PDB file of C-alpha atoms in Angstrom:
ATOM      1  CA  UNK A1297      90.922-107.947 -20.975  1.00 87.00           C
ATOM      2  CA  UNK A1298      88.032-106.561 -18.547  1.00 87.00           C
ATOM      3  CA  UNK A1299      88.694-105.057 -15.625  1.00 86.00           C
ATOM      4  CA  UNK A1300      86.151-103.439 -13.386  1.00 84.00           C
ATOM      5  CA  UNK A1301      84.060-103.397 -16.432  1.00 88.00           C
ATOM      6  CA  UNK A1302      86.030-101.498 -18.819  1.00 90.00           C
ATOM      7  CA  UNK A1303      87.225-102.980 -21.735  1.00 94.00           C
ATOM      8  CA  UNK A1304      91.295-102.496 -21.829  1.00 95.00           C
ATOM      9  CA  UNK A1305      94.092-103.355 -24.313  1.00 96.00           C
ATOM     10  CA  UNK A1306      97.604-104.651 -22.833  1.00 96.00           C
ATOM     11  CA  UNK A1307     101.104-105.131 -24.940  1.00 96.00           C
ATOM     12  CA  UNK A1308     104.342-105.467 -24.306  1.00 94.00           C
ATOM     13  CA  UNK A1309     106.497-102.352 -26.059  1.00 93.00           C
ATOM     14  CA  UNK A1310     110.210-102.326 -26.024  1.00 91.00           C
ATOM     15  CA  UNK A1311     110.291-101.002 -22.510  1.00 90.00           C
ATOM     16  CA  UNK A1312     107.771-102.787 -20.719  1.00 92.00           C
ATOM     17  CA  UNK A1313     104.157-103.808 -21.011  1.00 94.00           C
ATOM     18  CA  UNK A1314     101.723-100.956 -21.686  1.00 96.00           C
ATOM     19  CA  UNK A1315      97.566-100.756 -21.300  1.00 96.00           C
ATOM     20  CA  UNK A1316      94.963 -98.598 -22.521  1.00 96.00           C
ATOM     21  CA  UNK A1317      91.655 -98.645 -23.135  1.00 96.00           C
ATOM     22  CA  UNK A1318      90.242-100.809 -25.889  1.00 95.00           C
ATOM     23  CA  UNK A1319      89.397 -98.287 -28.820  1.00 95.00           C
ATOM     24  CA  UNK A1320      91.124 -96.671 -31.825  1.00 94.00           C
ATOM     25  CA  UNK A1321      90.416 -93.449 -31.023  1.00 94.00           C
ATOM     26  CA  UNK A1322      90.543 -93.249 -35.001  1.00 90.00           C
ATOM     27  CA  UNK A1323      87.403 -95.080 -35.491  1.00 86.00           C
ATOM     28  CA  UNK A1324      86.493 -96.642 -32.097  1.00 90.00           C
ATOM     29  CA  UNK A1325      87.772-100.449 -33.377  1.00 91.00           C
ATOM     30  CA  UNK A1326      89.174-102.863 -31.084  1.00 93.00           C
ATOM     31  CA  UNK A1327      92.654-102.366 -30.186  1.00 95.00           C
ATOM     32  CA  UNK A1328      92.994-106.072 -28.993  1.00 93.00           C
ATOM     33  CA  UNK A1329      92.085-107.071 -32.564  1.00 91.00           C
ATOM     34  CA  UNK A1330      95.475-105.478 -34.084  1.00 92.00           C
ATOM     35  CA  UNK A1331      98.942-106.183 -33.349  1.00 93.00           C
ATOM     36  CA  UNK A1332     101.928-105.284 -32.364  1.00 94.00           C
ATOM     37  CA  UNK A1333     104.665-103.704 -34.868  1.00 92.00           C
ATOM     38  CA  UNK A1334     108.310-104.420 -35.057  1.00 92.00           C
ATOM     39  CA  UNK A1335     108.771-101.421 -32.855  1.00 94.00           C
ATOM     40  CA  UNK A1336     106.615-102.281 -29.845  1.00 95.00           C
ATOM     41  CA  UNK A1337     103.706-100.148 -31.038  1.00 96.00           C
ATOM     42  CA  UNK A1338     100.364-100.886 -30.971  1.00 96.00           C
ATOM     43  CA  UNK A1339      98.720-100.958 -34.119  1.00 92.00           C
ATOM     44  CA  UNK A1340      95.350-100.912 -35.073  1.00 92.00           C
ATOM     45  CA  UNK A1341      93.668-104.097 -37.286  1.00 89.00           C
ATOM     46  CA  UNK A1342      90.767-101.546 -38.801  1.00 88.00           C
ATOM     47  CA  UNK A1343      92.913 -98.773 -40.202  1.00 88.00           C
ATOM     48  CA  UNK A1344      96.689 -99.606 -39.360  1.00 89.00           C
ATOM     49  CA  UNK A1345      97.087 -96.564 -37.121  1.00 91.00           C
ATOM     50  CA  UNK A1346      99.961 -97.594 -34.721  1.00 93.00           C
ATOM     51  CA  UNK A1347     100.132 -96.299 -30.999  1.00 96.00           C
ATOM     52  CA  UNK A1348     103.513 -95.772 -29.284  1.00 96.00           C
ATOM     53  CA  UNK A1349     104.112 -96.592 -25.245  1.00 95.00           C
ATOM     54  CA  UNK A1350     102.892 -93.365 -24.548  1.00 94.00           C
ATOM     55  CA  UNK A1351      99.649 -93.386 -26.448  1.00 96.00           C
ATOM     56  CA  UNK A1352     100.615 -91.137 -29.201  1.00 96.00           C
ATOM     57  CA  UNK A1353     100.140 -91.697 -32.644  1.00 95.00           C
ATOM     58  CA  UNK A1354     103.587 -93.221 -34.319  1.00 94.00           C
ATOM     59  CA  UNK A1355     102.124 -94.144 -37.521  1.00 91.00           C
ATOM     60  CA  UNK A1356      99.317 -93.547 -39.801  1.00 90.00           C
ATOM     61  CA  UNK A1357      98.971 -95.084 -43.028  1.00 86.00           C
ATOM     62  CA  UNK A1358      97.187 -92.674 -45.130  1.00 80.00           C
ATOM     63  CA  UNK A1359      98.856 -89.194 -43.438  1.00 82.00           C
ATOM     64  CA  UNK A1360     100.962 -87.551 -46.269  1.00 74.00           C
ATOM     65  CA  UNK A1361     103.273 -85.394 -44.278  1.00 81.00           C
ATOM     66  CA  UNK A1362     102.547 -85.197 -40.229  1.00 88.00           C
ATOM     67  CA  UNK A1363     101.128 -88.191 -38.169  1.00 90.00           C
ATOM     68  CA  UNK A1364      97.192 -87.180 -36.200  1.00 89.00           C
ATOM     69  CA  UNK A1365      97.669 -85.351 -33.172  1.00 90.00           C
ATOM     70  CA  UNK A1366      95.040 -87.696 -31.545  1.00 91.00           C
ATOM     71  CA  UNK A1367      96.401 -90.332 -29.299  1.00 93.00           C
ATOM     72  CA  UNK A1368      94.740 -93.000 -26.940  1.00 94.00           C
ATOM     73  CA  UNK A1369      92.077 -91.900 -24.567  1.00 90.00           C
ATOM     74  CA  UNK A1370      93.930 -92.706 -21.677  1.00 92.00           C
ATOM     75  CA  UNK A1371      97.043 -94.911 -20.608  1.00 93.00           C
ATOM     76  CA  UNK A1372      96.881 -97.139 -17.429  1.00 92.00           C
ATOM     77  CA  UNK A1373     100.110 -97.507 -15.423  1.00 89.00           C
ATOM     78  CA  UNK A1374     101.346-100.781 -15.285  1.00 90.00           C
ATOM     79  CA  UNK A1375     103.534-103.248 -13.370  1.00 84.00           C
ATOM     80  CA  UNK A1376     104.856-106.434 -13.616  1.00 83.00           C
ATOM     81  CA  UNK A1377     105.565-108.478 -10.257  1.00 77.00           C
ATOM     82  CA  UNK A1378     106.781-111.828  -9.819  1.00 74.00           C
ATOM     83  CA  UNK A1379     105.180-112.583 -13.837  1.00 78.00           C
ATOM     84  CA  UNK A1380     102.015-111.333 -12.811  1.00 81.00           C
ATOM     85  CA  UNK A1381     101.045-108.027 -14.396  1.00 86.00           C
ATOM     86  CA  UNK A1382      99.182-105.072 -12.620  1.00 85.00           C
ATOM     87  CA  UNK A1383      97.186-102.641 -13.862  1.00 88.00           C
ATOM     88  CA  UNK A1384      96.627 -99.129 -11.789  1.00 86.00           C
ATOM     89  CA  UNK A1385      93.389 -98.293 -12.545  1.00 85.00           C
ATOM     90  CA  UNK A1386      93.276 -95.447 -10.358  1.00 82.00           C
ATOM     91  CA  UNK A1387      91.855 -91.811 -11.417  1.00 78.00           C
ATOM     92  CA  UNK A1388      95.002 -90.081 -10.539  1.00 75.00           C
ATOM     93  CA  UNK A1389      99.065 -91.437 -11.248  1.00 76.00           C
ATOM     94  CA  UNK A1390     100.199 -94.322  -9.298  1.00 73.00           C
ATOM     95  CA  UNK A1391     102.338 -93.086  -6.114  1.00 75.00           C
ATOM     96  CA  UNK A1392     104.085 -95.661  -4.226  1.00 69.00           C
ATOM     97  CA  UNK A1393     104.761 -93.501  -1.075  1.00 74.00           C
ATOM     98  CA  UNK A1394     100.817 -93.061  -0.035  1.00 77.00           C
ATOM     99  CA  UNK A1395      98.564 -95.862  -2.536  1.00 72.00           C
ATOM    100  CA  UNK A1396      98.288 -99.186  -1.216  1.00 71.00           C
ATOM    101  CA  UNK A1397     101.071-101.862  -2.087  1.00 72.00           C
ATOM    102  CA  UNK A1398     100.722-104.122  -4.783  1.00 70.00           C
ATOM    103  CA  UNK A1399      99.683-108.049  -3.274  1.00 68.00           C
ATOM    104  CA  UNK A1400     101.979-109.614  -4.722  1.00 68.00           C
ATOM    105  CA  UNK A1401     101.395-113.519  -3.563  1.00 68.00           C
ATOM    106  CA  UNK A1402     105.061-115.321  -2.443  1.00 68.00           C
ATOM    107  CA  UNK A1403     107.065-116.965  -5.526  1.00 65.00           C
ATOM    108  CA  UNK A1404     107.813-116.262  -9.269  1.00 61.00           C
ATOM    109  CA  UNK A1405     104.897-117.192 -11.851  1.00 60.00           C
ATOM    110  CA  UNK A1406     106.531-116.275 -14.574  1.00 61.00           C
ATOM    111  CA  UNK A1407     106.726-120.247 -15.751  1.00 62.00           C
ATOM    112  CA  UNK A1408     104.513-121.647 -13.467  1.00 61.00           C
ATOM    113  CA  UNK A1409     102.058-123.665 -15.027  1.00 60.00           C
ATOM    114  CA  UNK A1410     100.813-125.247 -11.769  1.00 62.00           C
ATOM    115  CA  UNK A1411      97.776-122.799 -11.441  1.00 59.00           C
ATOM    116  CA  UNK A1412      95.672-121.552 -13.930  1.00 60.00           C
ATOM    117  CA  UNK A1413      92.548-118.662 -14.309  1.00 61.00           C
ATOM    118  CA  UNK A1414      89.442-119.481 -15.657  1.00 63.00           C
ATOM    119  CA  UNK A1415      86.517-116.888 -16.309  1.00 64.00           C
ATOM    120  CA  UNK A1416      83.653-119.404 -17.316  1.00 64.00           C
ATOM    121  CA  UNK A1417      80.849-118.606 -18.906  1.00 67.00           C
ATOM    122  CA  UNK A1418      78.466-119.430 -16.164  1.00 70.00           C
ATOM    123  CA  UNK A1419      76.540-116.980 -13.419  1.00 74.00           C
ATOM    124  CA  UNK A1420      78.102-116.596  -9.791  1.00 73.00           C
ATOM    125  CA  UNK A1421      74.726-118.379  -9.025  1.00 78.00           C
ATOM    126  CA  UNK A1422      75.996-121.680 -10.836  1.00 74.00           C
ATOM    127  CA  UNK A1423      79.713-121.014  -9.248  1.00 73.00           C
ATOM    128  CA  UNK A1424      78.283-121.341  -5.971  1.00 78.00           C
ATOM    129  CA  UNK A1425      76.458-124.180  -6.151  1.00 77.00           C
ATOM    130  CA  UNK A1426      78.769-126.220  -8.330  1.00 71.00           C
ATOM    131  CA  UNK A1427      81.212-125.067  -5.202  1.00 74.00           C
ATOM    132  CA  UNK A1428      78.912-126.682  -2.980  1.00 77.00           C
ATOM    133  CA  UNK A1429      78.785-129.569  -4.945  1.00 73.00           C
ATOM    134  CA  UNK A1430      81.464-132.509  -4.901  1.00 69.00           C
ATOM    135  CA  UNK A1431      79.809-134.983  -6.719  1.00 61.00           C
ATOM    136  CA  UNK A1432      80.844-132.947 -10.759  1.00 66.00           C
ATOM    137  CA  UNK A1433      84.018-132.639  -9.492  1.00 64.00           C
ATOM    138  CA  UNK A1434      85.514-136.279 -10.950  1.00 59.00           C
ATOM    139  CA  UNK A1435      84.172-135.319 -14.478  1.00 56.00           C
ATOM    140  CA  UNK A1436      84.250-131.912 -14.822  1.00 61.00           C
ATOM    141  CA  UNK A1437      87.837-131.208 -13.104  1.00 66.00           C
ATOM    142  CA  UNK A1438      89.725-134.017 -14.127  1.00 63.00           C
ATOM    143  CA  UNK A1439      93.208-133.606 -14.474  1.00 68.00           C
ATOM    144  CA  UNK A1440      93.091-129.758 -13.101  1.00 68.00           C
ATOM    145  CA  UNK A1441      92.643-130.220  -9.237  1.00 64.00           C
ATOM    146  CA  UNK A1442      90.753-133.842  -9.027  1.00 61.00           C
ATOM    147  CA  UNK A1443      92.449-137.199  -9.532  1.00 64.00           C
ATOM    148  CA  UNK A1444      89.841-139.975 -10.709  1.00 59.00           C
ATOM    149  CA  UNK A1445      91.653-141.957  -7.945  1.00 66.00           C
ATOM    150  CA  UNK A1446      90.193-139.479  -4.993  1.00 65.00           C
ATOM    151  CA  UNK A1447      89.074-141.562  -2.169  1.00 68.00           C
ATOM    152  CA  UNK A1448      85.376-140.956  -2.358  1.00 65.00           C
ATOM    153  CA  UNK A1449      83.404-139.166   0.172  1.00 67.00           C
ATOM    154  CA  UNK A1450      81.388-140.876   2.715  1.00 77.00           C
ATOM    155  CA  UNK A1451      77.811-140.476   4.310  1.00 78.00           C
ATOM    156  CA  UNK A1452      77.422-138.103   7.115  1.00 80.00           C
ATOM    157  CA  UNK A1453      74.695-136.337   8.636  1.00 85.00           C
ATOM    158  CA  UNK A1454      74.517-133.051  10.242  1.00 84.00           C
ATOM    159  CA  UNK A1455      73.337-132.660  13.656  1.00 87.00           C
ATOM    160  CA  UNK A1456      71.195-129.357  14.410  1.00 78.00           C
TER     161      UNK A1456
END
């Protein structure tokens, strides 16, 4: 996942889901690419080095006798709210008493498959005018939020 353009990792551990950033701090692979153990720990695809919920190292493969000291480079507090999951991304710890609230929108998402998010892979430029423009909207959102049976639009003109 991207947020503000950094490149983070999210899991769920065995109490709760968990983010970091996107790197083995090992050697710098994609944490995303791994998996998760049978313990809720993070584990690394490249080298198998496994991450715990607070960042540390809870296995390394090849260590004989004590696990690295080195952990992940830093841990993002999370929360989950009505199935949607929030990531603080904040320089300092979250604190609920003086940082803004989370927006959490009204109802439970959790199983809602009503709505959907889609990052396509076209500029804001071609967002805007395919917003503008009604006529794709039969073909190329069929079945999302158009019905081929919408009651087509008729001519107008715009006074000045």
């Amino acid at each position: 996942v991207t947020v503000l353009k950094k490149k983070l990792v999210l899991w769920k551990s065995v109490d709760g889901w968990k983010c970091a950033d996107d790197v083995c701090p090992h050697r710098a692979a994609a944490l995303s690419a791994g998996k998760i153990n049978k313990d809720g720990d993070l584990t690394c695809r490249f080298h198998g080095w496994s991450f715990n919920a607070h960042g540390a190292c809870s296995k390394c493969p090849n260590a004989l006798d004590t696990l690295p000291k080195i952990g992940l480079s830093r841990m993002y507090e999370v929360r989950e709210e009505a199935g949607l999951i929030f990531v603080w991304m904040g320089d300092k710890q979250f604190d609920a008493s003086t940082d803004p609230p989370i927006p959490v929108p009204s109802g439970n998402f959790t199983n809602d498959t009503s709505w959907l998010v889609t990052i396509p892979g076209v500029s804001w430029e071609s967002m805007i005018e395919n917003s503008l423009d009604p006529t794709h909207a039969p073909q190329l959102h069929e079945g999302t939020f158009f019905s081929a049976d919408a009651i087509p639009m008729k001519n107008f003109e715009i006074e000045s």
